PDB file of C-alpha atoms and ligand atoms in Angstrom:
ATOM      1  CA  UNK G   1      -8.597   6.314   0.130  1.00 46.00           C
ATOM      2  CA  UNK G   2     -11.700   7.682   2.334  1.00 50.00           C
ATOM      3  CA  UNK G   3     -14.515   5.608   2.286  1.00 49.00           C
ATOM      4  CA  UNK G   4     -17.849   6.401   0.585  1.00 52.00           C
ATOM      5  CA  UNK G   5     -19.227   9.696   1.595  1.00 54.00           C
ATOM      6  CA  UNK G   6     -22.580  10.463   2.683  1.00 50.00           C
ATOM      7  CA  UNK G   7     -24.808  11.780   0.283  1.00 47.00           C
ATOM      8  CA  UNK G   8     -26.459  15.343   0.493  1.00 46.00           C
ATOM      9  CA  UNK G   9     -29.483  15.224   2.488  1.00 43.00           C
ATOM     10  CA  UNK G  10     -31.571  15.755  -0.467  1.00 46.00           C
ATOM     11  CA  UNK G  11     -30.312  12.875  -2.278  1.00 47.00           C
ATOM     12  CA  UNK G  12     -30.896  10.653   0.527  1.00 52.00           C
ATOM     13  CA  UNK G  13     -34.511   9.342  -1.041  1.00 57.00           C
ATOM     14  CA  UNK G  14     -34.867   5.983  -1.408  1.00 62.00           C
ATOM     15  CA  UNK G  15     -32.853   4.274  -4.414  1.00 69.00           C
ATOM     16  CA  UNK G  16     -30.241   6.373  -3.732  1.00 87.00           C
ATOM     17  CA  UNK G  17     -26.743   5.487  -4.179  1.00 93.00           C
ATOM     18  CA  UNK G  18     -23.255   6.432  -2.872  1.00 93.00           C
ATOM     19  CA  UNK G  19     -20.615   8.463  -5.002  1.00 93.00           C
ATOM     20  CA  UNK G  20     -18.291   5.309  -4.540  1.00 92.00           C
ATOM     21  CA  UNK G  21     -21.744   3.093  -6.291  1.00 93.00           C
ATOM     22  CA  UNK G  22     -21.519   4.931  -9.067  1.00 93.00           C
ATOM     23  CA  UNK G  23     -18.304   5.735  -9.707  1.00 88.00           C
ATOM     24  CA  UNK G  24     -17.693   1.491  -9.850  1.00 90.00           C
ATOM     25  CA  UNK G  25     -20.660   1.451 -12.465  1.00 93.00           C
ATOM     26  CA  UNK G  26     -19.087   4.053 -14.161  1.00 90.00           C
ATOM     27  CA  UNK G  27     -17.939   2.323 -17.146  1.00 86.00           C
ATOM     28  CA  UNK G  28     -20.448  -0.093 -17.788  1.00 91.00           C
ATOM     29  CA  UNK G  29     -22.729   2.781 -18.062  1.00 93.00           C
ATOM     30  CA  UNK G  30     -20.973   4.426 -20.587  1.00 88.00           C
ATOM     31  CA  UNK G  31     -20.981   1.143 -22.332  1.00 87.00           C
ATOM     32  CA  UNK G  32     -25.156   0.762 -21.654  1.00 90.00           C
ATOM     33  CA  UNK G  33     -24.064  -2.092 -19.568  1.00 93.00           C
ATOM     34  CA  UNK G  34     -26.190  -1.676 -16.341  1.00 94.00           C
ATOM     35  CA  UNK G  35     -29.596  -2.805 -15.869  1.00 95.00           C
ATOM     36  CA  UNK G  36     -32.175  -0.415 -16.427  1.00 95.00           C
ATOM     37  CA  UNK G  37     -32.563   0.132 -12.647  1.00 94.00           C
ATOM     38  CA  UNK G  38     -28.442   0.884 -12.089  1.00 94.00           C
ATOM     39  CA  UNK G  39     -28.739   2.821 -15.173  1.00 95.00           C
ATOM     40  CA  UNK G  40     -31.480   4.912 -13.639  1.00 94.00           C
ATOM     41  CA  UNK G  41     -29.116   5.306 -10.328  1.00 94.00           C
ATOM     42  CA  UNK G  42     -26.488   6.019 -11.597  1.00 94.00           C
ATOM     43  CA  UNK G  43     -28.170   8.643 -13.668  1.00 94.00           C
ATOM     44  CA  UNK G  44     -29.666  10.437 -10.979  1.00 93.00           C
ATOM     45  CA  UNK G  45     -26.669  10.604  -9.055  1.00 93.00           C
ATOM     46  CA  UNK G  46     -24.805  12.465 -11.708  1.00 92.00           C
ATOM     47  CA  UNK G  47     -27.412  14.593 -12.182  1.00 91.00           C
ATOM     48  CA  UNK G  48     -27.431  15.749  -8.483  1.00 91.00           C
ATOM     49  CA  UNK G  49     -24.072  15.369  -7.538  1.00 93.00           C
ATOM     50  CA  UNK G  50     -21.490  17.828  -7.744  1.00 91.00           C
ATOM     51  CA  UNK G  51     -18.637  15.697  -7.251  1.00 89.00           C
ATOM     52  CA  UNK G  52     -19.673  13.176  -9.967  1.00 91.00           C
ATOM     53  CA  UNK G  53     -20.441  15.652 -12.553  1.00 91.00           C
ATOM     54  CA  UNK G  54     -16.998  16.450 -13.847  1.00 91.00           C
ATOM     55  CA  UNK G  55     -15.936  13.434 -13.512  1.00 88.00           C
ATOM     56  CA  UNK G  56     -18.683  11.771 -15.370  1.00 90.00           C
ATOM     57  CA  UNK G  57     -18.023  14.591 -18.174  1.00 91.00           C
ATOM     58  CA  UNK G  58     -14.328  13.742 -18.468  1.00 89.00           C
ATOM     59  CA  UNK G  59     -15.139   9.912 -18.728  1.00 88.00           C
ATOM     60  CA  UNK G  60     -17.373  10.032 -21.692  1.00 89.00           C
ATOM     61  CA  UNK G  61     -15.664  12.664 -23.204  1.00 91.00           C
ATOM     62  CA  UNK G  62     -12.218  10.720 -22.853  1.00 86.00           C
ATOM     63  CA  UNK G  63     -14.620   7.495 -24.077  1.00 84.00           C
ATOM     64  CA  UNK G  64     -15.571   9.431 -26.887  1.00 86.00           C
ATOM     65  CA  UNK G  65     -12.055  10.395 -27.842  1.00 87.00           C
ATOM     66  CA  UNK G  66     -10.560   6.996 -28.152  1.00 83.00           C
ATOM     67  CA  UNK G  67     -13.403   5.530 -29.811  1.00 82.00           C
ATOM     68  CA  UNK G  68     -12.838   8.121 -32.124  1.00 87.00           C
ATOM     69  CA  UNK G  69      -9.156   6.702 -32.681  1.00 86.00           C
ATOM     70  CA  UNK G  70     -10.646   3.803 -33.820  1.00 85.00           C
ATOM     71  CA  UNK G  71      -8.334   1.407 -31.567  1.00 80.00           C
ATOM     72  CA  UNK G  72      -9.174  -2.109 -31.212  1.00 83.00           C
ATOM     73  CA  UNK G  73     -10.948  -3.371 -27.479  1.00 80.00           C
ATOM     74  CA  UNK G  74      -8.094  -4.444 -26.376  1.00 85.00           C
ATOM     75  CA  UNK G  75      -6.004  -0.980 -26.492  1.00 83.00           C
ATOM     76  CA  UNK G  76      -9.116   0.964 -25.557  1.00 78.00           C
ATOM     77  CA  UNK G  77      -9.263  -1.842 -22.558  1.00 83.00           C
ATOM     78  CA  UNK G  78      -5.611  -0.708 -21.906  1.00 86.00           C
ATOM     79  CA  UNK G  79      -6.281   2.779 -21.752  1.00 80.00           C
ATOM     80  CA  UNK G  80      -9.295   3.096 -19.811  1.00 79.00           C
ATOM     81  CA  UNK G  81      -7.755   0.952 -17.086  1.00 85.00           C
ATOM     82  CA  UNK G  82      -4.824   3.609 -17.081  1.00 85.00           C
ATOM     83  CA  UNK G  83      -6.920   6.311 -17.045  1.00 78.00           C
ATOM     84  CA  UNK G  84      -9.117   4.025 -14.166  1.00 77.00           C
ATOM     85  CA  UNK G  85      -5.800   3.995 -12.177  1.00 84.00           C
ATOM     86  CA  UNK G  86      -4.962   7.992 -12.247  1.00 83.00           C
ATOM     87  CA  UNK G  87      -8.912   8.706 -11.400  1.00 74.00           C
ATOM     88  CA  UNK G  88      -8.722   6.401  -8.243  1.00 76.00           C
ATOM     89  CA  UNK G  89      -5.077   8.028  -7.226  1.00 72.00           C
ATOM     90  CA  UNK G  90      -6.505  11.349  -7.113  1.00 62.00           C
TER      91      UNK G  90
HETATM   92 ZN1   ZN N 101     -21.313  11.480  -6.321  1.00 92.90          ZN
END
Protein backbone atom coordinates (compact mmCIF):
# COMPACT_ATOMS: atom_id res chain seq x y z
CA UNK A 1 0.00 0.00 0.00
CA UNK A 2 1.76 3.43 -1.22
CA UNK A 3 1.28 6.13 0.95
CA UNK A 4 -0.87 9.22 0.24
CA UNK A 5 -0.02 10.85 -2.99
CA UNK A 6 0.59 14.34 -3.62
CA UNK A 7 -2.09 16.26 -4.91
CA UNK A 8 -2.07 18.05 -8.41
CA UNK A 9 -0.52 21.32 -8.15
CA UNK A 10 -3.74 22.98 -8.67
CA UNK A 11 -5.39 21.38 -5.87
CA UNK A 12 -2.73 22.27 -3.57
CA UNK A 13 -4.82 25.58 -2.17
CA UNK A 14 -5.28 25.75 1.19
CA UNK A 15 -7.99 23.27 2.77
CA UNK A 16 -6.91 20.86 0.60
CA UNK A 17 -6.87 17.31 1.36
CA UNK A 18 -5.06 14.08 0.32
CA UNK A 19 -6.77 11.24 -1.84
CA UNK A 20 -6.02 8.89 1.24
CA UNK A 21 -8.28 11.97 3.54
CA UNK A 22 -10.97 11.42 1.65
CA UNK A 23 -11.13 8.18 0.72
CA UNK A 24 -11.24 7.40 4.94
CA UNK A 25 -14.25 9.97 5.03
CA UNK A 26 -15.67 8.26 2.34
CA UNK A 27 -18.49 6.64 3.98
CA UNK A 28 -19.51 8.94 6.46
CA UNK A 29 -20.07 11.26 3.66
CA UNK A 30 -22.30 9.23 1.91
CA UNK A 31 -24.07 8.87 5.16
CA UNK A 32 -24.00 13.08 5.70
CA UNK A 33 -21.82 12.19 8.55
CA UNK A 34 -18.92 14.77 8.27
CA UNK A 35 -18.96 18.17 9.52
CA UNK A 36 -19.85 20.72 7.21
CA UNK A 37 -16.15 21.67 6.75
CA UNK A 38 -15.00 17.70 5.87
CA UNK A 39 -18.07 17.62 3.88
CA UNK A 40 -16.91 20.63 1.92
CA UNK A 41 -13.29 18.77 1.50
CA UNK A 42 -14.16 16.02 0.68
CA UNK A 43 -16.42 17.48 -1.93
CA UNK A 44 -13.94 19.41 -3.62
CA UNK A 45 -11.61 16.73 -3.85
CA UNK A 46 -13.94 14.57 -5.82
CA UNK A 47 -14.76 17.16 -7.87
CA UNK A 48 -11.08 17.75 -8.95
CA UNK A 49 -9.67 14.54 -8.67
CA UNK A 50 -9.47 12.05 -11.22
CA UNK A 51 -8.61 9.22 -9.18
CA UNK A 52 -11.48 9.77 -6.67
CA UNK A 53 -14.11 10.25 -9.17
CA UNK A 54 -14.89 6.69 -10.11
CA UNK A 55 -14.45 5.58 -7.12
CA UNK A 56 -16.70 7.97 -5.40
CA UNK A 57 -19.34 7.02 -8.30
CA UNK A 58 -19.12 3.29 -7.58
CA UNK A 59 -19.55 3.92 -3.73
CA UNK A 60 -22.80 5.71 -3.83
CA UNK A 61 -24.01 3.90 -6.55
CA UNK A 62 -23.20 0.47 -4.72
CA UNK A 63 -24.80 2.56 -1.43
CA UNK A 64 -27.69 3.17 -3.39
CA UNK A 65 -28.12 -0.41 -4.49
CA UNK A 66 -28.26 -2.06 -1.15
CA UNK A 67 -30.33 0.47 0.38
CA UNK A 68 -32.50 -0.33 -2.27
CA UNK A 69 -32.55 -4.10 -0.99
CA UNK A 70 -33.93 -2.89 1.94
CA UNK A 71 -31.40 -4.95 4.29
CA UNK A 72 -31.22 -4.19 7.84
CA UNK A 73 -27.79 -1.95 9.23
CA UNK A 74 -26.31 -4.66 10.23
CA UNK A 75 -26.08 -6.62 6.70
CA UNK A 76 -25.57 -3.33 4.88
CA UNK A 77 -22.66 -2.86 7.74
CA UNK A 78 -21.48 -6.34 6.50
CA UNK A 79 -21.37 -5.53 3.04
CA UNK A 80 -19.88 -2.26 2.86
CA UNK A 81 -16.99 -3.48 5.00
CA UNK A 82 -16.53 -6.28 2.25
CA UNK A 83 -16.76 -4.10 -0.38
CA UNK A 84 -14.25 -1.60 2.03
CA UNK A 85 -11.81 -4.60 1.99
CA UNK A 86 -11.71 -5.30 -2.03
CA UNK A 87 -11.42 -1.24 -2.60
CA UNK A 88 -8.30 -1.06 -0.24
CA UNK A 89 -6.75 -4.47 -1.97
CA UNK A 90 -6.80 -2.92 -5.24
ZN1 LIG B 1 -8.13 11.85 -4.85
Amino acid sequence: MNGPRLLEPDMSGEGAISCEEAFERLYDFLDGELCATWTEKVRVHIEVCRECYPHFNFERAFLDHIRGLGLGPEAREGLEARVREALREE
